[in-house]
Amino acid sequence: MSSLTNEQLERYSRHIILQQVGGKGQEKLLGSKVLVIGTGGLGAPATMYLAAAGVGTLGLVDYDVVDLSNLQRQIIHQTPDVGRPKVDSGRETIAAMNPDVEVHTYNERVTAANIRDIIRDQDYDFIIDGTDNFPAKFLINDACVLEQKPFVHAGIIRFEGQLMTYVPGAGPCYRCVFQTMPPKDAVPTCRQAGILGVMGGIIGTLQATEALKYLLGIGELLTGYLLTYDALTMKFRKVKIPRNPHCAICGEQPTITELIDYEQPACDLRKH
Amino acid sequence: MSETKADAAIDITDVVCPITFVKVKVALEDLADGQTLAVHLNDGEPIENVPRSLKDEGHKVLSVDRQADGSYTLVVEKGGRA
């Protein structure tokens, strides 16, 4: 028998009507656990759509507090939240939106020392990289490869965005494509370069879409592909990317067997 | 009395579209292919939409009977595609 209540049948009716979802698919979502690392431009919309979709357990990781300059794009936070930890305001937005969702917050920066424990804390099924800096992106990739967890990478800047999905054993990881971090200052941060507010909405929502498809086991994921988007020209490009057999983390003879913290400074690195 | 022959029964006269179809769909998910479900539904939107949605998903509507009170009872066989 279906475990869905009448209220859930109504709340998720537009999902359940879909042939690829149905009541069973909705039950799967309610039983799923997604970890969102970074509740900023990408993580805010991704989290909100996953919460609305009824993903039953969401983990939010962020060490930062809400800044007035975040509100132009980080729609999970509201004006009265300025100065409050992002994970707290994220939790409240989700609670108001959908009481079916259990939220776990981690008010800390992901590091080599804690990231595997955070992933294991609720044995998350899928991870969303909503971070804004290369050290975190490489750390998330390496942690997910070592933990054998699928995740979706994304990056946004100015009018451009990109994303790709890693599924253990099914395709390349982020490091297969981008072997090492770019040198310091080679790539501007969003604070230096600016970003159109909607970019996080577009790319973060695509990340949420990948998560939902993975959890439901439907459609084709961006495994083995990098999807890029240019808002000015309205061009999406889906670039095929091969697995690198010599990849330092997921290759045949990996040289990275444990995590280390990389040193490039973060976009939002701030003296507290 | 087609509903007595069905493997399961559901009353959706207390809900409106699209929850009508949602409830039938979820009830069908609990059945095996080839099993039947008797559905008690209202005239109007439900009887116009629910049979069509069932056919769209590959189920087979075996019978539709109008009741004395103006409501309907339909029997649907679960199809392999859904």
mmCIF file of C-alpha atoms in Angstrom:
data_model
loop_
_atom_site.group_PDB
_atom_site.id
_atom_site.type_symbol
_atom_site.label_atom_id
_atom_site.label_comp_id
_atom_site.label_asym_id
_atom_site.label_seq_id
_atom_site.Cartn_x
_atom_site.Cartn_y
_atom_site.Cartn_z
ATOM 1 C CA MET A 1 0.000 0.000 0.000
ATOM 2 C CA SER A 2 1.058 3.510 -0.718
ATOM 3 C CA SER A 3 2.358 5.326 2.333
ATOM 4 C CA LEU A 4 1.381 8.719 0.956
ATOM 5 C CA THR A 5 -1.159 10.701 2.961
ATOM 6 C CA ASN A 6 -4.050 12.515 1.298
ATOM 7 C CA GLU A 7 -2.216 15.767 1.857
ATOM 8 C CA GLN A 8 0.884 14.362 0.165
ATOM 9 C CA LEU A 9 -1.171 13.052 -2.746
ATOM 10 C CA GLU A 10 -2.392 16.596 -3.240
ATOM 11 C CA ARG A 11 0.929 18.353 -2.590
ATOM 12 C CA TYR A 12 2.817 16.131 -5.011
ATOM 13 C CA SER A 13 -0.059 15.501 -7.441
ATOM 14 C CA ARG A 14 1.778 17.076 -10.393
ATOM 15 C CA HIS A 15 4.672 14.708 -9.784
ATOM 16 C CA ILE A 16 2.498 11.644 -9.272
ATOM 17 C CA ILE A 17 0.600 12.281 -12.507
ATOM 18 C CA LEU A 18 3.885 12.003 -14.415
ATOM 19 C CA GLN A 19 4.248 8.504 -15.767
ATOM 20 C CA GLN A 20 7.988 8.490 -14.909
ATOM 21 C CA VAL A 21 7.311 9.444 -11.275
ATOM 22 C CA GLY A 22 3.996 8.126 -9.951
ATOM 23 C CA GLY A 23 3.278 7.435 -6.302
ATOM 24 C CA LYS A 24 6.241 5.088 -6.050
ATOM 25 C CA GLY A 25 8.619 7.705 -7.440
ATOM 26 C CA GLN A 26 7.332 10.274 -4.979
ATOM 27 C CA GLU A 27 7.861 7.808 -2.143
ATOM 28 C CA LYS A 28 11.426 7.355 -3.386
ATOM 29 C CA LEU A 29 11.996 11.116 -3.219
ATOM 30 C CA LEU A 30 10.554 11.302 0.282
ATOM 31 C CA GLY A 31 12.967 8.564 1.301
ATOM 32 C CA SER A 32 15.974 10.234 -0.351
ATOM 33 C CA LYS A 33 18.793 12.263 1.161
ATOM 34 C CA VAL A 34 20.618 15.054 -0.633
ATOM 35 C CA LEU A 35 23.532 17.094 0.695
ATOM 36 C CA VAL A 36 23.863 20.640 -0.628
ATOM 37 C CA ILE A 37 27.297 22.147 -0.060
ATOM 38 C CA GLY A 38 27.023 25.925 -0.178
ATOM 39 C CA THR A 39 23.693 27.710 0.216
ATOM 40 C CA GLY A 40 24.564 30.583 -2.093
ATOM 41 C CA GLY A 41 23.774 31.372 -5.714
ATOM 42 C CA LEU A 42 23.603 27.720 -6.780
ATOM 43 C CA GLY A 43 22.659 26.035 -3.525
ATOM 44 C CA ALA A 44 19.756 28.363 -2.693
ATOM 45 C CA PRO A 45 17.545 27.556 -5.696
ATOM 46 C CA ALA A 46 18.700 23.930 -5.814
ATOM 47 C CA THR A 47 17.728 23.460 -2.167
ATOM 48 C CA MET A 48 14.386 25.183 -2.574
ATOM 49 C CA TYR A 49 13.335 23.043 -5.526
ATOM 50 C CA LEU A 50 14.487 19.845 -3.842
ATOM 51 C CA ALA A 51 12.531 20.807 -0.736
ATOM 52 C CA ALA A 52 9.434 21.636 -2.757
ATOM 53 C CA ALA A 53 9.831 18.341 -4.619
ATOM 54 C CA GLY A 54 9.659 16.456 -1.339
ATOM 55 C CA VAL A 55 13.197 15.132 -1.075
ATOM 56 C CA GLY A 56 12.767 13.895 2.466
ATOM 57 C CA THR A 57 16.176 14.699 3.920
ATOM 58 C CA LEU A 58 18.297 17.696 3.008
ATOM 59 C CA GLY A 59 21.695 18.568 4.433
ATOM 60 C CA LEU A 60 22.921 22.155 4.200
ATOM 61 C CA VAL A 61 26.589 23.029 4.567
ATOM 62 C CA ASP A 62 27.744 26.636 4.806
ATOM 63 C CA TYR A 63 30.046 28.478 7.194
ATOM 64 C CA ASP A 64 29.006 31.938 6.097
ATOM 65 C CA VAL A 65 26.444 34.469 7.253
ATOM 66 C CA VAL A 66 23.968 36.190 4.965
ATOM 67 C CA ASP A 67 25.355 39.363 3.453
ATOM 68 C CA LEU A 68 23.253 42.111 1.891
ATOM 69 C CA SER A 69 25.080 41.567 -1.410
ATOM 70 C CA ASN A 70 23.938 37.904 -1.419
ATOM 71 C CA LEU A 71 20.260 38.772 -1.737
ATOM 72 C CA GLN A 72 20.498 39.715 -5.409
ATOM 73 C CA ARG A 73 20.621 35.973 -6.218
ATOM 74 C CA GLN A 74 20.531 33.764 -3.109
ATOM 75 C CA ILE A 75 16.768 33.563 -2.901
ATOM 76 C CA ILE A 76 16.570 31.165 0.047
ATOM 77 C CA HIS A 77 17.643 34.095 2.278
ATOM 78 C CA GLN A 78 15.489 37.155 2.978
ATOM 79 C CA THR A 79 16.337 40.718 3.954
ATOM 80 C CA PRO A 80 15.780 40.176 7.710
ATOM 81 C CA ASP A 81 18.272 37.272 7.522
ATOM 82 C CA VAL A 82 21.269 39.535 6.892
ATOM 83 C CA GLY A 83 23.918 38.703 9.470
ATOM 84 C CA ARG A 84 22.460 35.291 10.329
ATOM 85 C CA PRO A 85 24.123 31.974 9.481
ATOM 86 C CA LYS A 86 23.052 30.902 5.999
ATOM 87 C CA VAL A 87 22.235 27.387 7.150
ATOM 88 C CA ASP A 88 19.765 28.778 9.712
ATOM 89 C CA SER A 89 17.928 30.943 7.236
ATOM 90 C CA GLY A 90 17.980 28.073 4.735
ATOM 91 C CA ARG A 91 16.467 25.733 7.297
ATOM 92 C CA GLU A 92 13.661 28.185 8.055
ATOM 93 C CA THR A 93 12.802 28.726 4.406
ATOM 94 C CA ILE A 94 12.540 24.969 3.894
ATOM 95 C CA ALA A 95 10.493 24.462 7.049
ATOM 96 C CA ALA A 96 7.983 27.077 5.902
ATOM 97 C CA MET A 97 7.836 25.575 2.426
ATOM 98 C CA ASN A 98 7.510 21.877 3.143
ATOM 99 C CA PRO A 99 7.125 20.222 6.546
ATOM 100 C CA ASP A 100 7.823 16.816 4.947
ATOM 101 C CA VAL A 101 11.506 17.711 4.704
ATOM 102 C CA GLU A 102 13.953 16.960 7.490
ATOM 103 C CA VAL A 103 16.861 19.409 7.454
ATOM 104 C CA HIS A 104 20.361 18.794 8.819
ATOM 105 C CA THR A 105 22.657 21.805 9.006
ATOM 106 C CA TYR A 106 26.436 21.953 9.130
ATOM 107 C CA ASN A 107 27.554 25.465 9.979
ATOM 108 C CA GLU A 108 31.140 24.952 8.900
ATOM 109 C CA ARG A 109 33.427 25.103 5.911
ATOM 110 C CA VAL A 110 34.040 21.762 4.207
ATOM 111 C CA THR A 111 37.609 20.645 4.803
ATOM 112 C CA ALA A 112 39.656 17.513 4.268
ATOM 113 C CA ALA A 113 39.068 16.758 7.932
ATOM 114 C CA ASN A 114 35.263 16.975 8.011
ATOM 115 C CA ILE A 115 33.800 16.424 4.537
ATOM 116 C CA ARG A 116 33.715 12.642 4.603
ATOM 117 C CA ASP A 117 32.083 12.683 8.029
ATOM 118 C CA ILE A 118 29.465 15.147 6.789
ATOM 119 C CA ILE A 119 28.669 12.926 3.791
ATOM 120 C CA ARG A 120 28.474 9.890 6.078
ATOM 121 C CA ASP A 121 26.426 11.704 8.735
ATOM 122 C CA GLN A 122 23.147 10.872 6.992
ATOM 123 C CA ASP A 123 24.640 8.575 4.338
ATOM 124 C CA TYR A 124 23.505 11.040 1.685
ATOM 125 C CA ASP A 125 22.433 9.587 -1.668
ATOM 126 C CA PHE A 126 23.502 12.534 -3.795
ATOM 127 C CA ILE A 127 25.599 15.642 -3.324
ATOM 128 C CA ILE A 128 25.263 19.080 -4.883
ATOM 129 C CA ASP A 129 28.351 21.221 -5.263
ATOM 130 C CA GLY A 130 27.074 24.747 -4.779
ATOM 131 C CA THR A 131 30.437 26.204 -3.796
ATOM 132 C CA ASP A 132 32.170 29.171 -5.361
ATOM 133 C CA ASN A 133 35.852 28.302 -5.183
ATOM 134 C CA PHE A 134 38.272 25.802 -6.629
ATOM 135 C CA PRO A 135 39.670 24.317 -3.406
ATOM 136 C CA ALA A 136 36.148 23.341 -2.340
ATOM 137 C CA LYS A 137 35.277 21.980 -5.780
ATOM 138 C CA PHE A 138 38.318 19.723 -5.915
ATOM 139 C CA LEU A 139 37.744 18.673 -2.324
ATOM 140 C CA ILE A 140 34.104 17.753 -3.016
ATOM 141 C CA ASN A 141 35.097 15.817 -6.126
ATOM 142 C CA ASP A 142 37.829 13.886 -4.360
ATOM 143 C CA ALA A 143 35.633 13.180 -1.334
ATOM 144 C CA CYS A 144 32.775 11.930 -3.517
ATOM 145 C CA VAL A 145 35.123 9.671 -5.497
ATOM 146 C CA LEU A 146 36.596 8.251 -2.288
ATOM 147 C CA GLU A 147 33.135 7.833 -0.736
ATOM 148 C CA GLN A 148 31.730 6.509 -4.026
ATOM 149 C CA LYS A 149 28.913 9.073 -4.007
ATOM 150 C CA PRO A 150 27.366 10.727 -7.041
ATOM 151 C CA PHE A 151 27.442 14.507 -7.219
ATOM 152 C CA VAL A 152 26.735 17.336 -9.610
ATOM 153 C CA HIS A 153 29.357 19.995 -10.104
ATOM 154 C CA ALA A 154 28.490 23.497 -11.246
ATOM 155 C CA GLY A 155 30.132 26.860 -11.641
ATOM 156 C CA ILE A 156 28.761 30.268 -12.580
ATOM 157 C CA ILE A 157 30.324 33.602 -13.386
ATOM 158 C CA ARG A 158 29.094 36.756 -15.141
ATOM 159 C CA PHE A 159 26.628 35.423 -17.747
ATOM 160 C CA GLU A 160 28.008 31.909 -17.978
ATOM 161 C CA GLY A 161 27.525 28.645 -16.219
ATOM 162 C CA GLN A 162 28.455 24.997 -16.481
ATOM 163 C CA LEU A 163 27.625 21.709 -14.845
ATOM 164 C CA MET A 164 28.445 18.008 -15.008
ATOM 165 C CA THR A 165 27.398 14.969 -13.042
ATOM 166 C CA TYR A 166 29.678 12.339 -11.594
ATOM 167 C CA VAL A 167 28.331 8.883 -10.943
ATOM 168 C CA PRO A 168 30.840 6.366 -9.540
ATOM 169 C CA GLY A 169 31.943 3.939 -12.214
ATOM 170 C CA ALA A 170 29.715 5.512 -14.858
ATOM 171 C CA GLY A 171 31.837 8.352 -16.225
ATOM 172 C CA PRO A 172 34.502 10.958 -15.641
ATOM 173 C CA CYS A 173 34.938 12.920 -12.439
ATOM 174 C CA TYR A 174 35.644 16.650 -12.192
ATOM 175 C CA ARG A 175 39.369 15.941 -11.934
ATOM 176 C CA CYS A 176 39.304 13.927 -15.170
ATOM 177 C CA VAL A 177 38.323 17.169 -16.888
ATOM 178 C CA PHE A 178 40.162 19.738 -14.784
ATOM 179 C CA GLN A 179 43.272 17.957 -13.525
ATOM 180 C CA THR A 180 44.424 20.652 -11.124
ATOM 181 C CA MET A 181 43.328 24.001 -9.842
ATOM 182 C CA PRO A 182 44.012 27.051 -11.959
ATOM 183 C CA PRO A 183 46.766 29.257 -10.555
ATOM 184 C CA LYS A 184 45.815 31.867 -8.036
ATOM 185 C CA ASP A 185 44.079 34.864 -9.655
ATOM 186 C CA ALA A 186 43.949 33.192 -13.082
ATOM 187 C CA VAL A 187 40.189 32.935 -12.769
ATOM 188 C CA PRO A 188 38.304 35.841 -11.238
ATOM 189 C CA THR A 189 35.889 35.163 -8.410
ATOM 190 C CA CYS A 190 32.261 36.179 -8.629
ATOM 191 C CA ARG A 191 32.991 39.035 -6.278
ATOM 192 C CA GLN A 192 35.557 40.437 -8.681
ATOM 193 C CA ALA A 193 33.785 39.544 -11.905
ATOM 194 C CA GLY A 194 30.119 39.992 -11.064
ATOM 195 C CA ILE A 195 27.255 37.682 -11.837
ATOM 196 C CA LEU A 196 23.785 38.064 -13.255
ATOM 197 C CA GLY A 197 21.481 37.057 -10.406
ATOM 198 C CA VAL A 198 19.500 34.520 -12.403
ATOM 199 C CA MET A 199 22.571 32.420 -13.249
ATOM 200 C CA GLY A 200 22.353 30.532 -9.969
ATOM 201 C CA GLY A 201 18.672 29.934 -10.600
ATOM 202 C CA ILE A 202 19.291 28.468 -14.034
ATOM 203 C CA ILE A 203 22.304 26.339 -13.233
ATOM 204 C CA GLY A 204 21.289 25.496 -9.639
ATOM 205 C CA THR A 205 17.903 24.347 -10.873
ATOM 206 C CA LEU A 206 19.627 22.168 -13.469
ATOM 207 C CA GLN A 207 21.654 20.676 -10.623
ATOM 208 C CA ALA A 208 18.431 19.944 -8.732
ATOM 209 C CA THR A 209 17.061 18.353 -11.909
ATOM 210 C CA GLU A 210 20.062 16.029 -12.090
ATOM 211 C CA ALA A 211 19.556 15.094 -8.439
ATOM 212 C CA LEU A 212 15.859 14.315 -8.960
ATOM 213 C CA LYS A 213 16.562 12.240 -12.085
ATOM 214 C CA TYR A 214 19.276 10.302 -10.290
ATOM 215 C CA LEU A 215 17.038 9.632 -7.277
ATOM 216 C CA LEU A 216 14.125 8.572 -9.495
ATOM 217 C CA GLY A 217 16.342 6.579 -11.849
ATOM 218 C CA ILE A 218 14.907 8.263 -14.936
ATOM 219 C CA GLY A 219 16.268 9.951 -18.050
ATOM 220 C CA GLU A 220 19.883 10.591 -18.962
ATOM 221 C CA LEU A 221 22.287 12.303 -16.607
ATOM 222 C CA LEU A 222 25.153 14.628 -17.482
ATOM 223 C CA THR A 223 27.649 11.847 -16.861
ATOM 224 C CA GLY A 224 30.355 12.105 -19.461
ATOM 225 C CA TYR A 225 29.129 15.528 -20.522
ATOM 226 C CA LEU A 226 29.799 19.101 -19.513
ATOM 227 C CA LEU A 227 26.811 21.343 -20.165
ATOM 228 C CA THR A 228 27.670 24.990 -20.646
ATOM 229 C CA TYR A 229 25.277 27.907 -20.849
ATOM 230 C CA ASP A 230 25.794 31.439 -22.086
ATOM 231 C CA ALA A 231 22.958 33.728 -21.054
ATOM 232 C CA LEU A 232 23.927 36.517 -23.458
ATOM 233 C CA THR A 233 23.748 34.350 -26.564
ATOM 234 C CA MET A 234 21.231 31.884 -25.085
ATOM 235 C CA LYS A 235 23.411 28.991 -26.165
ATOM 236 C CA PHE A 236 23.563 25.693 -24.373
ATOM 237 C CA ARG A 237 26.415 23.434 -25.347
ATOM 238 C CA LYS A 238 26.714 19.797 -24.297
ATOM 239 C CA VAL A 239 30.336 18.758 -24.610
ATOM 240 C CA LYS A 240 31.276 15.097 -24.447
ATOM 241 C CA ILE A 241 34.061 14.484 -21.976
ATOM 242 C CA PRO A 242 35.934 11.204 -21.648
ATOM 243 C CA ARG A 243 37.059 9.505 -18.508
ATOM 244 C CA ASN A 244 40.786 9.962 -17.896
ATOM 245 C CA PRO A 245 42.328 6.558 -17.172
ATOM 246 C CA HIS A 246 45.276 8.381 -15.600
ATOM 247 C CA CYS A 247 43.077 10.573 -13.359
ATOM 248 C CA ALA A 248 44.807 11.162 -10.043
ATOM 249 C CA ILE A 249 41.698 10.275 -8.040
ATOM 250 C CA CYS A 250 39.421 8.027 -10.123
ATOM 251 C CA GLY A 251 41.974 6.603 -12.574
ATOM 252 C CA GLU A 252 43.357 3.099 -12.706
ATOM 253 C CA GLN A 253 46.290 3.926 -10.452
ATOM 254 C CA PRO A 254 45.160 6.835 -8.310
ATOM 255 C CA THR A 255 47.853 8.921 -6.664
ATOM 256 C CA ILE A 256 45.394 10.696 -4.379
ATOM 257 C CA THR A 257 44.281 8.255 -1.726
ATOM 258 C CA GLU A 258 43.400 10.681 1.026
ATOM 259 C CA LEU A 259 42.098 14.216 1.155
ATOM 260 C CA ILE A 260 44.167 17.322 1.658
ATOM 261 C CA ASP A 261 43.129 20.953 1.884
ATOM 262 C CA TYR A 262 44.101 22.970 -1.143
ATOM 263 C CA GLU A 263 45.395 26.445 -0.736
ATOM 264 C CA GLN A 264 43.845 28.683 -3.332
ATOM 265 C CA PRO A 265 41.862 31.374 -1.531
ATOM 266 C CA ALA A 266 38.081 31.199 -1.673
ATOM 267 C CA CYS A 267 35.909 33.752 -3.397
ATOM 268 C CA ASP A 268 34.144 34.581 -0.193
ATOM 269 C CA LEU A 269 37.118 34.246 2.102
ATOM 270 C CA ARG A 270 36.577 36.879 4.677
ATOM 271 C CA LYS A 271 38.314 37.946 7.805
ATOM 272 C CA HIS A 272 35.882 37.416 10.649
ATOM 273 C CA MET B 1 -22.096 -5.698 -10.501
ATOM 274 C CA SER B 2 -18.660 -5.270 -11.979
ATOM 275 C CA GLU B 3 -17.032 -4.004 -8.775
ATOM 276 C CA THR B 4 -17.508 -7.318 -7.009
ATOM 277 C CA LYS B 5 -15.298 -8.954 -9.617
ATOM 278 C CA ALA B 6 -12.489 -6.409 -9.311
ATOM 279 C CA ASP B 7 -9.320 -7.146 -7.349
ATOM 280 C CA ALA B 8 -9.538 -3.819 -5.511
ATOM 281 C CA ALA B 9 -11.871 -0.856 -5.197
ATOM 282 C CA ILE B 10 -11.497 2.854 -4.611
ATOM 283 C CA ASP B 11 -13.947 5.684 -4.033
ATOM 284 C CA ILE B 12 -12.882 9.039 -5.468
ATOM 285 C CA THR B 13 -16.215 10.830 -5.141
ATOM 286 C CA ASP B 14 -14.799 12.912 -2.275
ATOM 287 C CA VAL B 15 -12.006 14.560 -4.287
ATOM 288 C CA VAL B 16 -11.702 16.755 -7.368
ATOM 289 C CA CYS B 17 -9.393 16.638 -10.392
ATOM 290 C CA PRO B 18 -6.520 16.032 -10.579
ATOM 291 C CA ILE B 19 -6.505 14.266 -7.201
ATOM 292 C CA THR B 20 -9.111 11.870 -8.636
ATOM 293 C CA PHE B 21 -6.631 10.457 -11.120
ATOM 294 C CA VAL B 22 -3.751 10.668 -8.640
ATOM 295 C CA LYS B 23 -5.644 8.403 -6.226
ATOM 296 C CA VAL B 24 -6.555 5.916 -8.945
ATOM 297 C CA LYS B 25 -2.989 5.896 -10.216
ATOM 298 C CA VAL B 26 -1.522 5.219 -6.777
ATOM 299 C CA ALA B 27 -4.111 2.471 -6.176
ATOM 300 C CA LEU B 28 -3.145 0.838 -9.479
ATOM 301 C CA GLU B 29 0.529 0.884 -8.502
ATOM 302 C CA ASP B 30 -0.306 -1.612 -5.761
ATOM 303 C CA LEU B 31 -1.765 -4.065 -8.276
ATOM 304 C CA ALA B 32 -0.062 -6.458 -10.662
ATOM 305 C CA ASP B 33 -0.472 -6.212 -14.432
ATOM 306 C CA GLY B 34 -3.795 -7.701 -15.473
ATOM 307 C CA GLN B 35 -5.456 -7.133 -12.082
ATOM 308 C CA THR B 36 -8.530 -4.932 -11.959
ATOM 309 C CA LEU B 37 -9.633 -1.942 -9.930
ATOM 310 C CA ALA B 38 -13.210 -0.741 -9.453
ATOM 311 C CA VAL B 39 -13.446 3.047 -9.249
ATOM 312 C CA HIS B 40 -16.442 4.946 -7.904
ATOM 313 C CA LEU B 41 -16.397 8.459 -9.367
ATOM 314 C CA ASN B 42 -18.610 11.480 -9.954
ATOM 315 C CA ASP B 43 -20.230 12.770 -13.094
ATOM 316 C CA GLY B 44 -18.682 15.777 -14.829
ATOM 317 C CA GLU B 45 -14.940 16.365 -14.799
ATOM 318 C CA PRO B 46 -14.015 13.047 -13.143
ATOM 319 C CA ILE B 47 -15.865 10.850 -15.630
ATOM 320 C CA GLU B 48 -14.574 13.006 -18.503
ATOM 321 C CA ASN B 49 -10.919 12.937 -17.441
ATOM 322 C CA VAL B 50 -10.144 9.819 -15.420
ATOM 323 C CA PRO B 51 -10.926 7.192 -18.118
ATOM 324 C CA ARG B 52 -8.931 9.153 -20.707
ATOM 325 C CA SER B 53 -5.921 9.520 -18.387
ATOM 326 C CA LEU B 54 -6.065 5.800 -17.608
ATOM 327 C CA LYS B 55 -6.013 4.929 -21.311
ATOM 328 C CA ASP B 56 -3.133 7.378 -21.875
ATOM 329 C CA GLU B 57 -1.077 5.445 -19.336
ATOM 330 C CA GLY B 58 -1.746 2.128 -21.022
ATOM 331 C CA HIS B 59 -4.499 0.785 -18.750
ATOM 332 C CA LYS B 60 -7.633 -0.827 -20.132
ATOM 333 C CA VAL B 61 -11.043 0.490 -19.094
ATOM 334 C CA LEU B 62 -13.217 -2.634 -19.055
ATOM 335 C CA SER B 63 -16.573 -1.104 -18.153
ATOM 336 C CA VAL B 64 -18.287 2.115 -17.156
ATOM 337 C CA ASP B 65 -21.636 1.878 -15.380
ATOM 338 C CA ARG B 66 -23.857 4.781 -14.415
ATOM 339 C CA GLN B 67 -25.342 4.414 -10.946
ATOM 340 C CA ALA B 68 -28.845 5.426 -9.856
ATOM 341 C CA ASP B 69 -27.470 8.510 -8.062
ATOM 342 C CA GLY B 70 -25.752 9.827 -11.210
ATOM 343 C CA SER B 71 -22.260 8.714 -10.174
ATOM 344 C CA TYR B 72 -20.267 6.114 -12.085
ATOM 345 C CA THR B 73 -18.433 2.904 -11.434
ATOM 346 C CA LEU B 74 -15.704 1.983 -13.836
ATOM 347 C CA VAL B 75 -13.509 -1.089 -13.874
ATOM 348 C CA VAL B 76 -9.961 -0.720 -15.132
ATOM 349 C CA GLU B 77 -7.414 -3.408 -15.828
ATOM 350 C CA LYS B 78 -3.825 -2.502 -15.031
ATOM 351 C CA GLY B 79 -1.755 -2.251 -18.198
ATOM 352 C CA GLY B 80 1.859 -3.256 -18.607
ATOM 353 C CA ARG B 81 3.109 0.178 -19.594
ATOM 354 C CA ALA B 82 2.367 1.999 -16.355
#
